[in-house]
C-alpha positions as a printed Julia matrix, in Angstrom:
105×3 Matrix{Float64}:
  -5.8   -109.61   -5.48
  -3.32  -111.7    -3.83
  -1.19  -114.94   -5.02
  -1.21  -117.7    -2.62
   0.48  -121.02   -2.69
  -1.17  -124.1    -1.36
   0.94  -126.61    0.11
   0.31  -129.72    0.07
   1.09  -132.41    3.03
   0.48  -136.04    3.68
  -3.17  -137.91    2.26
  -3.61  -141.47    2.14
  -2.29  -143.87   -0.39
  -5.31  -145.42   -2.99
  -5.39  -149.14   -2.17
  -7.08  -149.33   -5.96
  -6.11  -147.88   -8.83
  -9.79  -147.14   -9.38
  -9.37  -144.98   -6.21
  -6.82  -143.21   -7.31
  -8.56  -142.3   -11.0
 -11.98  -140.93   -9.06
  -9.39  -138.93   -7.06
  -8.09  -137.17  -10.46
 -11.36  -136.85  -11.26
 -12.52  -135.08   -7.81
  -9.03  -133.66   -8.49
 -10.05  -131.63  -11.78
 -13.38  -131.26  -10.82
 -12.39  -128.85   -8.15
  -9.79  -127.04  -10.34
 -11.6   -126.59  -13.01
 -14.14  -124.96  -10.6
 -11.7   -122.38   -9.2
 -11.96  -121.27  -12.56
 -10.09  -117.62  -13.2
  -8.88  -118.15   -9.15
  -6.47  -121.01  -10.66
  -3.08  -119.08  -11.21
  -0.82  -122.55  -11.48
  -2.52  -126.4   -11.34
   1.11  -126.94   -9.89
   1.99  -130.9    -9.54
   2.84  -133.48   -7.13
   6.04  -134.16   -5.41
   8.16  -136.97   -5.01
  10.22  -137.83   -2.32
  12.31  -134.67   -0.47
  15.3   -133.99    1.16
  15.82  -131.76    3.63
  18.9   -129.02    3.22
  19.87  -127.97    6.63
  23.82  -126.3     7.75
  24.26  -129.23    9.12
  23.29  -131.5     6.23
  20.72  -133.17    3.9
  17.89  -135.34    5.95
  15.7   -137.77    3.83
  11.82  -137.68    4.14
  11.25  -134.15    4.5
  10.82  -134.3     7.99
   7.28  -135.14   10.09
   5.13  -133.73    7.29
   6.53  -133.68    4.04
   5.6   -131.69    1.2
   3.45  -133.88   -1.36
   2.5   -130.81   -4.09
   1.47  -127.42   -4.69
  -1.39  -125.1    -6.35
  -1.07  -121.43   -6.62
  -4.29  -119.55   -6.23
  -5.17  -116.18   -6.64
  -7.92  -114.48   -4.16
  -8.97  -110.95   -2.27
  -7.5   -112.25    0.91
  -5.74  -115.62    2.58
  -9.53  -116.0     4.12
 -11.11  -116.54    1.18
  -7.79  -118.32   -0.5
  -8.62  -121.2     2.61
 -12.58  -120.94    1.96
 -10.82  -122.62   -1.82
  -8.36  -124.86    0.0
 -11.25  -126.67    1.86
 -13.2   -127.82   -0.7
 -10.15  -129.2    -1.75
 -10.16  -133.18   -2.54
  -6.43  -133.62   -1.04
  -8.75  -132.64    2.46
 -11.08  -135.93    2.16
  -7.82  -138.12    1.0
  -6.33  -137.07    4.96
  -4.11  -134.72    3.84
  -3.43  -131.11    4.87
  -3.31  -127.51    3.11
  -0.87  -125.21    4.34
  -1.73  -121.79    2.22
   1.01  -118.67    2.43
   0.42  -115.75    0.65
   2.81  -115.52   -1.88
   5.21  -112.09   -1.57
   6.65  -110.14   -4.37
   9.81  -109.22   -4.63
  11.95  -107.0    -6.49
  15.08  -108.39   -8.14
């Protein structure tokens, strides 16, 4: 088994806050289905900045980070079979998932 980190990007705002409370809802549903696969819930992001050598750009670019899950799964196949039933996919947003890589220190 493999960690992978799901990495969140874009989605529409909820023009209701009653949009936005059946999206937690979807939200948890799907977590709480991933069940022993679930390594981190992670969290939403706020607004990023971009560190570059040549300095700090606002906005995190074209596509800018909005959250992260890490996931555990047999291979980054299956770890995107889980990212696709994610909610944040109906909202208009995108997955990105990366296997996560371990590293001695």
């Amino acid at each position: 088994m493999h960690n992978y980190v799901f990495a969140y990007h874009g989605g529409k705002s909820f023009e209701t806050k009653e949009q936005g409370t059946q999206h937690m809802t979807d939200w948890i549903a799907w977590s709480t289905g991933l069940k022993e696969a679930l390594i981190d819930p992670g969290m939403p992001v706020g607004q990023s900045k971009t560190v570059e050598a040549s300095g700090v750009t606002d906005n995190g670019g074209a596509n800018p980070l909005t959250g992260i899950t890490i996931v555990q799964a047999d291979s980054i196949d299956a770890a995107i079979e889980m990212a696709k039933t994610c909610p944040h996919i109906d909202n208009g947003g995108t997955i990105e998932v990366a296997q996560a890589l371990p590293m001695d220190m």
